[in-house]
C-alpha atoms as a printed R data frame, in Angstrom:
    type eleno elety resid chain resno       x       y       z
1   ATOM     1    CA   UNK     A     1  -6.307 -13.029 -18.210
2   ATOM     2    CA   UNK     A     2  -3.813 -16.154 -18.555
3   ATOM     3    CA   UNK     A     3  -0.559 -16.683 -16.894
4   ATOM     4    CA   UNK     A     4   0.418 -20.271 -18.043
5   ATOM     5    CA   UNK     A     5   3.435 -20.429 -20.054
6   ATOM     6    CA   UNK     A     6   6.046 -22.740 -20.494
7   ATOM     7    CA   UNK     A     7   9.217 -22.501 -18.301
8   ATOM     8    CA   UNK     A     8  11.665 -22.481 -20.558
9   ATOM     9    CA   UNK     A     9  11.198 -18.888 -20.823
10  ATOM    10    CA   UNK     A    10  12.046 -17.243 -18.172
11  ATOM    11    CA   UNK     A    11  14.288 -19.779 -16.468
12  ATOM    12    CA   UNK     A    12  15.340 -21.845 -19.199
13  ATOM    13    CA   UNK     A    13  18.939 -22.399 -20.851
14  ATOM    14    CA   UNK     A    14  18.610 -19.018 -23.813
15  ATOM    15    CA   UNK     A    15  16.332 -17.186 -23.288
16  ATOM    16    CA   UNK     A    16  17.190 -15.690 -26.924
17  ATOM    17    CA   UNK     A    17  16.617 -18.636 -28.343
18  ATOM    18    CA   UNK     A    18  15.107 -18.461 -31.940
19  ATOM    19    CA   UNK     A    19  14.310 -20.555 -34.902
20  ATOM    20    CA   UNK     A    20  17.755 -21.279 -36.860
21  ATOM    21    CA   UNK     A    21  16.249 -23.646 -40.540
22  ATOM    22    CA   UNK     A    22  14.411 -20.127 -41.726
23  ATOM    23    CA   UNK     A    23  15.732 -19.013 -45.302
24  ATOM    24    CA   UNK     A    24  16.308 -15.616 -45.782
25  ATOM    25    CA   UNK     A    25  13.084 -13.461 -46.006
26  ATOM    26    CA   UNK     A    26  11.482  -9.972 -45.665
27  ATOM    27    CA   UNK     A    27  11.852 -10.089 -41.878
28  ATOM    28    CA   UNK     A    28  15.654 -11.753 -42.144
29  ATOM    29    CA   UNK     A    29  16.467  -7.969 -43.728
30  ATOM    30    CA   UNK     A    30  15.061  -6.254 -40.563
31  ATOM    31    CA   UNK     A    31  17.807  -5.916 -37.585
32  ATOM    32    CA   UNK     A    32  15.783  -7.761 -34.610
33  ATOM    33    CA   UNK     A    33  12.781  -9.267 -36.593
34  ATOM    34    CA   UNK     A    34  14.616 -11.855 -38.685
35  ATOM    35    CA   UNK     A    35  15.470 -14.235 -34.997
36  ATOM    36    CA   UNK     A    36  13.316 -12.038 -32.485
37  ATOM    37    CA   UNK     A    37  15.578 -12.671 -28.732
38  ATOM    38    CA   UNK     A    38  13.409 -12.740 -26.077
39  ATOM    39    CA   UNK     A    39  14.905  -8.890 -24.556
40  ATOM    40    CA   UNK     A    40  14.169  -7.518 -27.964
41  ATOM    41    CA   UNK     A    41  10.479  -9.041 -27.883
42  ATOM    42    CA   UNK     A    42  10.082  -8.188 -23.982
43  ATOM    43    CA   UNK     A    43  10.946  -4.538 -24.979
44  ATOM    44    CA   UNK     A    44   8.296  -4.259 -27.968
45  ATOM    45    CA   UNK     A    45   5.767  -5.724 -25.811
46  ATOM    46    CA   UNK     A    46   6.868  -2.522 -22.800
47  ATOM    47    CA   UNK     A    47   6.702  -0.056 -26.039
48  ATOM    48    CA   UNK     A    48   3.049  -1.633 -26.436
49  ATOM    49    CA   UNK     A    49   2.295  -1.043 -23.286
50  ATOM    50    CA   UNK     A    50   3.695   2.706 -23.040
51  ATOM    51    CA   UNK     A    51   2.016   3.603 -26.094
52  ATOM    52    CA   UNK     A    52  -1.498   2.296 -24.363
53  ATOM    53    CA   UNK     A    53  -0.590   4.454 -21.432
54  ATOM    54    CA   UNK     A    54   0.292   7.097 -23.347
55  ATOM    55    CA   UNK     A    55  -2.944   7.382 -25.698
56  ATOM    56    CA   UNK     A    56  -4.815   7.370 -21.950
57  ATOM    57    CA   UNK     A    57  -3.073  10.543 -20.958
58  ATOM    58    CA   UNK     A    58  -3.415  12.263 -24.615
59  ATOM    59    CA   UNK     A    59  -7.130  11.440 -24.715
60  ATOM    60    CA   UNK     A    60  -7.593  13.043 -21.274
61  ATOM    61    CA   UNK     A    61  -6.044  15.818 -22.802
62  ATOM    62    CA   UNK     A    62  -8.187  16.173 -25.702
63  ATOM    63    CA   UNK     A    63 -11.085  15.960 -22.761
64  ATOM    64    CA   UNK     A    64 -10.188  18.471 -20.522
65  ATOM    65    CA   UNK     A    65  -9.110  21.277 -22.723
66  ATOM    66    CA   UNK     A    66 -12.674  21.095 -24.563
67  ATOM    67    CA   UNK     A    67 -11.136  19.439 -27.706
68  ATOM    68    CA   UNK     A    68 -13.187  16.819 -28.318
69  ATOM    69    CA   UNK     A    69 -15.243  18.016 -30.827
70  ATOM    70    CA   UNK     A    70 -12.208  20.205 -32.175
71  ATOM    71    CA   UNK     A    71 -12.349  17.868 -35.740
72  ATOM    72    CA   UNK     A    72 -16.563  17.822 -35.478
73  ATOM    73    CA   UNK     A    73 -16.825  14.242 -37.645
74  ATOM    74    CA   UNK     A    74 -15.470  11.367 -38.502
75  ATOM    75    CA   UNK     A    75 -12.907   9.416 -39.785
76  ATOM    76    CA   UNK     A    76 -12.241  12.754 -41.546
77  ATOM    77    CA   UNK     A    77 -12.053  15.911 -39.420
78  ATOM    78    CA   UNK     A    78 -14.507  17.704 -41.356
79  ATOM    79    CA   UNK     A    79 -16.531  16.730 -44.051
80  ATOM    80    CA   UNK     A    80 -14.004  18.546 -46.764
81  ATOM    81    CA   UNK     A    81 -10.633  17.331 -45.335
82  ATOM    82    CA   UNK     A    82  -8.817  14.677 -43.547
83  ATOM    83    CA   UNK     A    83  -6.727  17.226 -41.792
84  ATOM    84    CA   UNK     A    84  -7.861  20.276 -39.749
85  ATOM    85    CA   UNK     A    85  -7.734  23.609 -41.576
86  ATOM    86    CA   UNK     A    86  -7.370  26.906 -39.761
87  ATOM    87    CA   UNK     A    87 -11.026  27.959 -38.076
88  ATOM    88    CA   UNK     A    88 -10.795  25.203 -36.145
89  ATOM    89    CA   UNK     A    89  -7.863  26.292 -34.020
90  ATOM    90    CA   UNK     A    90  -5.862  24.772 -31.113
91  ATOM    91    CA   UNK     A    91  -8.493  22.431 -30.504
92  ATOM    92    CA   UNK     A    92  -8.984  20.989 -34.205
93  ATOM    93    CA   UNK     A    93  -4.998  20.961 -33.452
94  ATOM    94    CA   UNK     A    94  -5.368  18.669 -30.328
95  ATOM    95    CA   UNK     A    95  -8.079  16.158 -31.447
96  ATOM    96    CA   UNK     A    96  -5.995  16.037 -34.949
97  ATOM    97    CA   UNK     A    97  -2.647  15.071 -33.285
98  ATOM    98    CA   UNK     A    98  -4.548  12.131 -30.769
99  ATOM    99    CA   UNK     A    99  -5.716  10.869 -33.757
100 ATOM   100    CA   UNK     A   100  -2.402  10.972 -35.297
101 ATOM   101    CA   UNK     A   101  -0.989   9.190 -32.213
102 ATOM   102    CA   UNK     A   102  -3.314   6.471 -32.720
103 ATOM   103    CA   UNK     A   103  -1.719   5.679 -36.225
104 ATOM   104    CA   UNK     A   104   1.972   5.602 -33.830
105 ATOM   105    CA   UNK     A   105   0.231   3.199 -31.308
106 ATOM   106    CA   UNK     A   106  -0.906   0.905 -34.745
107 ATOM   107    CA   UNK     A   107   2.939   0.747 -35.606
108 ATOM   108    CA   UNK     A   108   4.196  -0.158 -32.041
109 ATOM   109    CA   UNK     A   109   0.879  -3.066 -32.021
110 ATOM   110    CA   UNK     A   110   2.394  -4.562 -35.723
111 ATOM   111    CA   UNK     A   111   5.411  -4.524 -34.303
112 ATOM   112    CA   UNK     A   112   4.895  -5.932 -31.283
113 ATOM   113    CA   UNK     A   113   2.878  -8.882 -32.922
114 ATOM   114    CA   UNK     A   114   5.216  -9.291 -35.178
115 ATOM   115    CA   UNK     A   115   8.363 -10.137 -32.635
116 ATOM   116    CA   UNK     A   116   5.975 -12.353 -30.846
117 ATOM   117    CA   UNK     A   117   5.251 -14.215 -33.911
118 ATOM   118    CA   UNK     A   118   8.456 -14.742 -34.866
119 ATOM   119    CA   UNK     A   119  10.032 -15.531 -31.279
120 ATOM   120    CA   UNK     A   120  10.848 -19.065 -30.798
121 ATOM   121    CA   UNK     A   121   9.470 -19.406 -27.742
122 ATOM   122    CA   UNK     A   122   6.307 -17.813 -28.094
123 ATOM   123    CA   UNK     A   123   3.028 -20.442 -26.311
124 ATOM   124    CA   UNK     A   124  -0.167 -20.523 -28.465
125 ATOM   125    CA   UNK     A   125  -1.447 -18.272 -25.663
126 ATOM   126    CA   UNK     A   126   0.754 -15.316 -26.222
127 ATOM   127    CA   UNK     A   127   0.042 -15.124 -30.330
128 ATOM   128    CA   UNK     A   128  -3.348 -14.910 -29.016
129 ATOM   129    CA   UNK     A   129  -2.717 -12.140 -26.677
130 ATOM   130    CA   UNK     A   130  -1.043  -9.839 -28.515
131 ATOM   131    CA   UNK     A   131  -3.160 -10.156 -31.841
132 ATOM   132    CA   UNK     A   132  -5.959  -9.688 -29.703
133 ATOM   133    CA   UNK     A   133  -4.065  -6.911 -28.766
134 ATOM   134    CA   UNK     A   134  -3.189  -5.285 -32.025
135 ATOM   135    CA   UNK     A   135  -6.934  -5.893 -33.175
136 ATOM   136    CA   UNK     A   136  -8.435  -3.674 -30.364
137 ATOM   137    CA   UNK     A   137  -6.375  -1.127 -31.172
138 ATOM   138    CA   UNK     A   138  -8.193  -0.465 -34.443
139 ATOM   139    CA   UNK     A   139 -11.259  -0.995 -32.562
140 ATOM   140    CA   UNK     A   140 -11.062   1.806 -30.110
141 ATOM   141    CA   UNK     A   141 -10.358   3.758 -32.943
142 ATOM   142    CA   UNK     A   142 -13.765   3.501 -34.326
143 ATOM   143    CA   UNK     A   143 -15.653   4.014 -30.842
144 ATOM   144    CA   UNK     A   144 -13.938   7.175 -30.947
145 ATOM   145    CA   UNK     A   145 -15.529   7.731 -33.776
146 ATOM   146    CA   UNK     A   146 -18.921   7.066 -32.667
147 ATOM   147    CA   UNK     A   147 -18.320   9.280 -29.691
148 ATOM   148    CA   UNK     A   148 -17.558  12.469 -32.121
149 ATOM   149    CA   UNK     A   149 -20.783  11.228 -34.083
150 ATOM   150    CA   UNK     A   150 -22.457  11.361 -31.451
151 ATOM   151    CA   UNK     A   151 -21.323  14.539 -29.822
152 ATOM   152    CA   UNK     A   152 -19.885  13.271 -26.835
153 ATOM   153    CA   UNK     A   153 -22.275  11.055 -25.691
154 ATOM   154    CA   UNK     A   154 -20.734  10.487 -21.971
155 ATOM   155    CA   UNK     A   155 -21.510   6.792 -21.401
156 ATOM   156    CA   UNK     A   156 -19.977   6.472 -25.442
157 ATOM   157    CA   UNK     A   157 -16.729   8.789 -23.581
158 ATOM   158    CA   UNK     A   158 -16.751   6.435 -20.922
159 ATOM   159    CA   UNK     A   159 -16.911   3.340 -22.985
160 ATOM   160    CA   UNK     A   160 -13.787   4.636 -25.036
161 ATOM   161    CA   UNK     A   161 -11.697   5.075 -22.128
162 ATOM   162    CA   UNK     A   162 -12.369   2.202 -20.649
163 ATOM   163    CA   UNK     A   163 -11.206   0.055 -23.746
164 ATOM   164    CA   UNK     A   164  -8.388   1.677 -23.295
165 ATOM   165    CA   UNK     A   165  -7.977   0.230 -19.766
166 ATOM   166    CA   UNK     A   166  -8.816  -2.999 -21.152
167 ATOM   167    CA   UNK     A   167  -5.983  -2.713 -23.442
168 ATOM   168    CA   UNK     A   168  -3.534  -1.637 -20.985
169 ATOM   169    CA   UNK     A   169  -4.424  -4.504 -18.745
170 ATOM   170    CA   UNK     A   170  -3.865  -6.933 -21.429
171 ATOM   171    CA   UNK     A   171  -0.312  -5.284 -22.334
172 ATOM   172    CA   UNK     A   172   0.786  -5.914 -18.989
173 ATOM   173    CA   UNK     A   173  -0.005  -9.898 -19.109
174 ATOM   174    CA   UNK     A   174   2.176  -9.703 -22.582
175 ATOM   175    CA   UNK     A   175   5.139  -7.989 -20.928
176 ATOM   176    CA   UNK     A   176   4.770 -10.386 -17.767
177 ATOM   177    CA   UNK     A   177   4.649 -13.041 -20.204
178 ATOM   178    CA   UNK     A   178   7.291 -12.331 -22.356
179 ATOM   179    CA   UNK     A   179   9.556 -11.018 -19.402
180 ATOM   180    CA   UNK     A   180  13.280 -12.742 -19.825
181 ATOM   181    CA   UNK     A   181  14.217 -13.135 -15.935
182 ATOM   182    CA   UNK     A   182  12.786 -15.816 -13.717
183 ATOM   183    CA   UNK     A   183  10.076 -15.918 -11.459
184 ATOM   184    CA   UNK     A   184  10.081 -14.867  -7.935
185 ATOM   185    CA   UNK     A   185  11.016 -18.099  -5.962
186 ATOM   186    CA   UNK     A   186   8.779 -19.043  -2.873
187 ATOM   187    CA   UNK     A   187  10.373 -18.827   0.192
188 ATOM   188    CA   UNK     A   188  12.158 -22.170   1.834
189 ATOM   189    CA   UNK     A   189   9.976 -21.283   5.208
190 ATOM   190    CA   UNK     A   190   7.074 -22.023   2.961
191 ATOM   191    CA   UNK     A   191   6.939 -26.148   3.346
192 ATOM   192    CA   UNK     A   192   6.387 -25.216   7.604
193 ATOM   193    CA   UNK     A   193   2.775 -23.620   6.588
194 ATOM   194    CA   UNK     A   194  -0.263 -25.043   5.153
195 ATOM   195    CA   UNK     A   195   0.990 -24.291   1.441
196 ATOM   196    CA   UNK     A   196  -2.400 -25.040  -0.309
197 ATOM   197    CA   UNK     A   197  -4.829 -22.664   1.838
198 ATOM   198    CA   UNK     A   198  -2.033 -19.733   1.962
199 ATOM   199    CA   UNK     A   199  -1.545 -19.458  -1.561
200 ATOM   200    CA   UNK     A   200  -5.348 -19.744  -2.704
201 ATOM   201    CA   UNK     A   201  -5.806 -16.823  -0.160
202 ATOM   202    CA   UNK     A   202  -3.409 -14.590  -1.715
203 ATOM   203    CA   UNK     A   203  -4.349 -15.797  -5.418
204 ATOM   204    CA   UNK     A   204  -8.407 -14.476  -4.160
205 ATOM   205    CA   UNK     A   205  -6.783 -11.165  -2.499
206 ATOM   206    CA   UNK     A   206  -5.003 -10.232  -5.547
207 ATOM   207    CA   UNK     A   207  -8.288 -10.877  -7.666
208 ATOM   208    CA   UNK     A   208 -10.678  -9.065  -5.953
209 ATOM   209    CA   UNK     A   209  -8.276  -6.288  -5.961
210 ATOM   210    CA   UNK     A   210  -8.100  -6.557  -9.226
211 ATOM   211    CA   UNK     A   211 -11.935  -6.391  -9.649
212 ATOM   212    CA   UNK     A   212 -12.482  -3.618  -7.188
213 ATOM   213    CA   UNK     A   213  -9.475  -1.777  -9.169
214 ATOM   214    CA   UNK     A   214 -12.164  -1.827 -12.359
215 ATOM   215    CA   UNK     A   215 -14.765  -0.939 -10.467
216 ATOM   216    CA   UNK     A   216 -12.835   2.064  -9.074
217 ATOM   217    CA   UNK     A   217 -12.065   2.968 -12.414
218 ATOM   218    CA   UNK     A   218 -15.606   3.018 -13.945
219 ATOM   219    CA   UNK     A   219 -17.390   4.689 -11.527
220 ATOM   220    CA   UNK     A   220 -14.464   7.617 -11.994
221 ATOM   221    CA   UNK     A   221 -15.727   7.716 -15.576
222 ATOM   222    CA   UNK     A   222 -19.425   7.901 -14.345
223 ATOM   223    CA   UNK     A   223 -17.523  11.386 -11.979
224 ATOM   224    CA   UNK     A   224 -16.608  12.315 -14.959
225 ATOM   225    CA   UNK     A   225 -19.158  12.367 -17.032
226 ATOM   226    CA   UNK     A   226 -21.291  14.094 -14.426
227 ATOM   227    CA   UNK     A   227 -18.295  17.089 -13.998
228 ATOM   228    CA   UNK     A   228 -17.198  20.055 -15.955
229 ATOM   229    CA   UNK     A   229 -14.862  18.130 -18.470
230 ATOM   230    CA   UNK     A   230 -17.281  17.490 -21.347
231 ATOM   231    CA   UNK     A   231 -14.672  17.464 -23.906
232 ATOM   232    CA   UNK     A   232 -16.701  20.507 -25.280
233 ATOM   233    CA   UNK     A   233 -18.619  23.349 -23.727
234 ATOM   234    CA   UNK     A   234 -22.095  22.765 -25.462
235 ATOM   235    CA   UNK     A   235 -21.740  18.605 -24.908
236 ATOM   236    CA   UNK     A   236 -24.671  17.154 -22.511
237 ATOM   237    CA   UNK     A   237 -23.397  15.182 -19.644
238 ATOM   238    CA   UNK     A   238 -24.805  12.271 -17.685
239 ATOM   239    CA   UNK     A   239 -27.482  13.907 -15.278
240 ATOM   240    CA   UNK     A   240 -26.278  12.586 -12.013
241 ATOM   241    CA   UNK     A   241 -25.554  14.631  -9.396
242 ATOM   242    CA   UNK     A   242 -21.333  15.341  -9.749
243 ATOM   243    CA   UNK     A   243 -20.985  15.330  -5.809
244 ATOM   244    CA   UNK     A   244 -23.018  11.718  -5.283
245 ATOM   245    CA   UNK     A   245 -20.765  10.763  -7.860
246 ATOM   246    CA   UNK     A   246 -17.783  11.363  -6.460
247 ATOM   247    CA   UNK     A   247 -18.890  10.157  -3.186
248 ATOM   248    CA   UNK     A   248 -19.767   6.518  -4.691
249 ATOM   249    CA   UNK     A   249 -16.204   6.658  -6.063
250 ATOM   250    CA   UNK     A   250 -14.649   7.509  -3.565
251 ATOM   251    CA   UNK     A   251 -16.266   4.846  -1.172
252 ATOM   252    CA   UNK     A   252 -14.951   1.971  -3.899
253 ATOM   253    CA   UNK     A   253 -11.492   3.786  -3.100
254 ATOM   254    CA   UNK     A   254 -12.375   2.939   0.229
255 ATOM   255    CA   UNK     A   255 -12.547  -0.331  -0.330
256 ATOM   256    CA   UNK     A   256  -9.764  -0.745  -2.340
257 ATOM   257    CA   UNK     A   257  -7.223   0.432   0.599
258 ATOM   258    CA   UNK     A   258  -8.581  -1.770   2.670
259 ATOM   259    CA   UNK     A   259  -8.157  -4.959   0.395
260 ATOM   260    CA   UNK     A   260  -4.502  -3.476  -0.079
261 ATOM   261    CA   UNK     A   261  -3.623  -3.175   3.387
262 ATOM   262    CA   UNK     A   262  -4.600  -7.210   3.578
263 ATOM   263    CA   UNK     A   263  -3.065  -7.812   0.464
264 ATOM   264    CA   UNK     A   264   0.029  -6.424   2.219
265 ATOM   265    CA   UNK     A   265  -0.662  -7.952   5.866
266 ATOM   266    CA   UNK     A   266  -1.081 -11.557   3.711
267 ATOM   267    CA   UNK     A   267   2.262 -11.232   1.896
268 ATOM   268    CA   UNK     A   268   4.770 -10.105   4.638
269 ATOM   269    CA   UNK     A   269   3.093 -12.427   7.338
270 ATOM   270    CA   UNK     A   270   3.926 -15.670   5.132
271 ATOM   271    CA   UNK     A   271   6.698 -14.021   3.129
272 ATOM   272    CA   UNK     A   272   4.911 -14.276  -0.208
273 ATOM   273    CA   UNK     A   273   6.781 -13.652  -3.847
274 ATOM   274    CA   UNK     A   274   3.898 -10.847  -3.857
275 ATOM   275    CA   UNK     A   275   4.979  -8.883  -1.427
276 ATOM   276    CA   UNK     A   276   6.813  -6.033  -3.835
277 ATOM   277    CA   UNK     A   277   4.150  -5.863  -6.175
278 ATOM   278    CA   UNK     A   278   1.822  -5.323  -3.098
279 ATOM   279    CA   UNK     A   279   4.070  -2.546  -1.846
280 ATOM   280    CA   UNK     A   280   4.015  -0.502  -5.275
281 ATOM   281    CA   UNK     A   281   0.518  -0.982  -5.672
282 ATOM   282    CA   UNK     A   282  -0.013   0.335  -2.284
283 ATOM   283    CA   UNK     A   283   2.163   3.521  -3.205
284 ATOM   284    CA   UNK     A   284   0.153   3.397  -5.884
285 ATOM   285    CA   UNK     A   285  -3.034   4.022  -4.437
286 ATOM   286    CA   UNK     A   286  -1.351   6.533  -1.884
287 ATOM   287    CA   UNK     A   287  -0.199   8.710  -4.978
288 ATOM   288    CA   UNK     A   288  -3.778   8.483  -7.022
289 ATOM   289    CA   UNK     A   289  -5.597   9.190  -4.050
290 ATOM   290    CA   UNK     A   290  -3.767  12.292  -3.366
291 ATOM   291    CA   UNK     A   291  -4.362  13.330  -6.521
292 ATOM   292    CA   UNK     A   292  -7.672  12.920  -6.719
293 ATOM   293    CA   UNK     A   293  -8.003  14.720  -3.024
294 ATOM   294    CA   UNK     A   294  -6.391  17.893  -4.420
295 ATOM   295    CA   UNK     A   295  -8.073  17.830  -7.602
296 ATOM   296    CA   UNK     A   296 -11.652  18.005  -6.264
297 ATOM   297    CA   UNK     A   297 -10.387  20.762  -3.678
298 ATOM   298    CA   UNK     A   298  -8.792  22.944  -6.132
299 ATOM   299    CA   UNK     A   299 -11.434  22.881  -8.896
300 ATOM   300    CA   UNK     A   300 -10.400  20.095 -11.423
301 ATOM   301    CA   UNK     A   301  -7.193  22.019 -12.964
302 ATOM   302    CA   UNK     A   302  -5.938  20.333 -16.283
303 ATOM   303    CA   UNK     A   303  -2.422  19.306 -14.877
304 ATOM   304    CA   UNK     A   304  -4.139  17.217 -12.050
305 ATOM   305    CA   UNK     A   305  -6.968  16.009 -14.460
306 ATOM   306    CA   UNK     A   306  -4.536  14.298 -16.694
307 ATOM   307    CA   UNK     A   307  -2.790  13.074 -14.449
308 ATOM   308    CA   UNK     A   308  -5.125  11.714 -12.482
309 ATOM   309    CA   UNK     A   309  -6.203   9.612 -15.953
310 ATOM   310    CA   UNK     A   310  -2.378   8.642 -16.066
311 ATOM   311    CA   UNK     A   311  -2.200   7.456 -12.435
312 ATOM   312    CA   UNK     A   312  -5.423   4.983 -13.044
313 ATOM   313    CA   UNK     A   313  -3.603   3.656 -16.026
314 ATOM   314    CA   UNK     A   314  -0.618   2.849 -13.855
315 ATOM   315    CA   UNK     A   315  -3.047   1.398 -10.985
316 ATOM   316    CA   UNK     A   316  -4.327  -1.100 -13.485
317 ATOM   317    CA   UNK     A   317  -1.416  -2.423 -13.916
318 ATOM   318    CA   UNK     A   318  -0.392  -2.523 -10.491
319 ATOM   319    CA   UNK     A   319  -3.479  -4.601 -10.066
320 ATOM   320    CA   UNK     A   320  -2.877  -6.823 -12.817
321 ATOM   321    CA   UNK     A   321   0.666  -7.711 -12.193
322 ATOM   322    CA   UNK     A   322  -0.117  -8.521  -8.866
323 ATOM   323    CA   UNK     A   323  -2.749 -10.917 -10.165
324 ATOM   324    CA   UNK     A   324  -0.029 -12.370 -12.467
325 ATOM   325    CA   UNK     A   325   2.914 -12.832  -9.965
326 ATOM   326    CA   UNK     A   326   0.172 -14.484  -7.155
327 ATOM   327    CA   UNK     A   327  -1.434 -16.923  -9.727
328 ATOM   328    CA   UNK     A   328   2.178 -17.962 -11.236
329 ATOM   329    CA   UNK     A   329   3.435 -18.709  -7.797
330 ATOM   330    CA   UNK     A   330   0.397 -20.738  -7.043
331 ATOM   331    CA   UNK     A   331   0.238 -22.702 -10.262
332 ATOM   332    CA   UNK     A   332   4.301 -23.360  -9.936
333 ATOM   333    CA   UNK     A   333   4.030 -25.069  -7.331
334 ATOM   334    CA   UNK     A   334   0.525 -26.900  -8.376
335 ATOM   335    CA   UNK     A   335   2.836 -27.950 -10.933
336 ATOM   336    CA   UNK     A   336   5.806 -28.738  -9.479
């Protein structure tokens, strides 16, 4: 993950500045694409990231009402048809229309590579991003293949989801990236402290947040794949005991508040740029611990399920943009 980019950006004269020599083409006939402005790219690259959200919360769907075989190979859903027919019911239904969504999340990706492309401003890094990007996409369409081939193998399960995080991480560094508005300034009190030390301090707190964040997240795949949600009823899961599980998850939680509550100490003591993302990342854990607290107590209901999956897609990227906004600070003033 990258955060170097040039300054004219953000904070430069247009922002919506954009190639003017270009003879009329394909993209010229396609309102937005023909001179990309750097709100309409910043706004393909959120749609990205929604859409990576979004297939997140539909695939924990597929999981937890026991759809997961419901189209039983593929890339067709059964060996006679691309489409589920009737026997298969409501859950040949759900695992048809995921896939379906994946084809949506393929359009947003082209798009979204496409405006970045084109943009004017666009750094060497950011082509790199987002084709990177629109290329995993496809991928975690095949592992999700090999997890139906292989019945629901859960470490296969837990592989595909966490792709999924990877991509989501990756779509926040593009809309950070590609964001129009400046940078948050440092403060003028900051020349009275020993700049150097402070600001590597905060750049390590926001990393190994960001690495205990991932580790949070896996071992909640390895509670998963130890619980009830298979994806199907007759699917093995991964032998280890559901409650030891849970426990080693929740101890990484554990950890995780308490690297948040220095993360937030660090930024209001010396008035860091940081100190909203640390806040919303700290309501952030607040809200998907308390979900995960009620959803062990109550017997893993769908509603919470789901959106448990949904609140660890949004505490990834709590994570990450706090990694961004500490390591741009530090390397503007490097810099400067």
């Amino acid at each position: 993950m990258t955060t170097s980019q040039t300054s004219a950006r953000p904070g430069g004269a247009d922002p919506g500045a954009h190639d003017g020599g270009e003879a009329p083409g394909f993209w010229q006939r396609i309102p937005g694409f023909g001179r990309p402005t750097a709100r309409f790219v910043h706004r393909w690259a959120i749609a990205l990231l929604i859409s990576n959200v979004g297939i997140v919360a539909t695939g924990g769907a597929v999981r937890v009402t026991a759809s997961g075989l419901g189209c039983p190979t593929w890339p067709r859903c059964t060996d006679e048809s691309f489409v589920p027919h009737g026997e298969l019911g409501i859950h040949g239904a759900i695992e048809f229309g995921n896939r379906l969504l994946t084809w949506v999340l393929i359009v947003i990706a082209i798009a979204a590579w496409v405006a970045v492309l084109r943009y004017a401003n666009s750094t060497r890094s950011d082509k790199w991003l987002v084709t990177l990007i629109a290329l995993g996409i496809p991928l975690q369409g095949v592992i999700g293949g090999i997890t139906v081939l292989t019945d629901l193998n859960p470490w296969v399960v837990a592989l595909h989801f966490l792709l999924s995080m990877i991509l989501v991480s990756a779509a926040t560094v593009l809309v950070y990236r590609m964001r129009p508005y400046p940078t948050p300034s440092e403060p003028a009190a900051e020349a009275e402290i020993p700049a150097a030390a402070i600001r590597r301090l905060g750049v390590y707190l926001a990393w190994l947040i960001y690495l205990v964040t991932w580790v949070t997240i896996y071992l909640g795949t390895v509670v998963t794949g130890s619980g009830p949600h298979a994806g199907d009823a007759d699917v093995p899961r991964n032998g280890l005991d559901p409650d030891n599980a849970t426990q080693l998850h929740a101890d990484a939680v554990f950890v995780l508040v308490g690297l948040e509550i220095a993360a937030l100490v660090y930024a209001r003591v010396f008035a860091r740029p940081q100190q909203r993302s640390a806040i919303v990342f700290a309501l952030l854990i607040l809200l998907q611990g308390l979900i995960g607290f009620v959803q062990f107590f109550t017997g893993l209901p769908i509603a919470l399920v789901i959106a448990h999956m949904f609140g660890s897609a949004l505490l990834l990227i709590g994570a990450t943009w706090q990694v961004l906004v500490a390591t741009e600070t530090d390397r503007s003033r490097v810099d400067a």
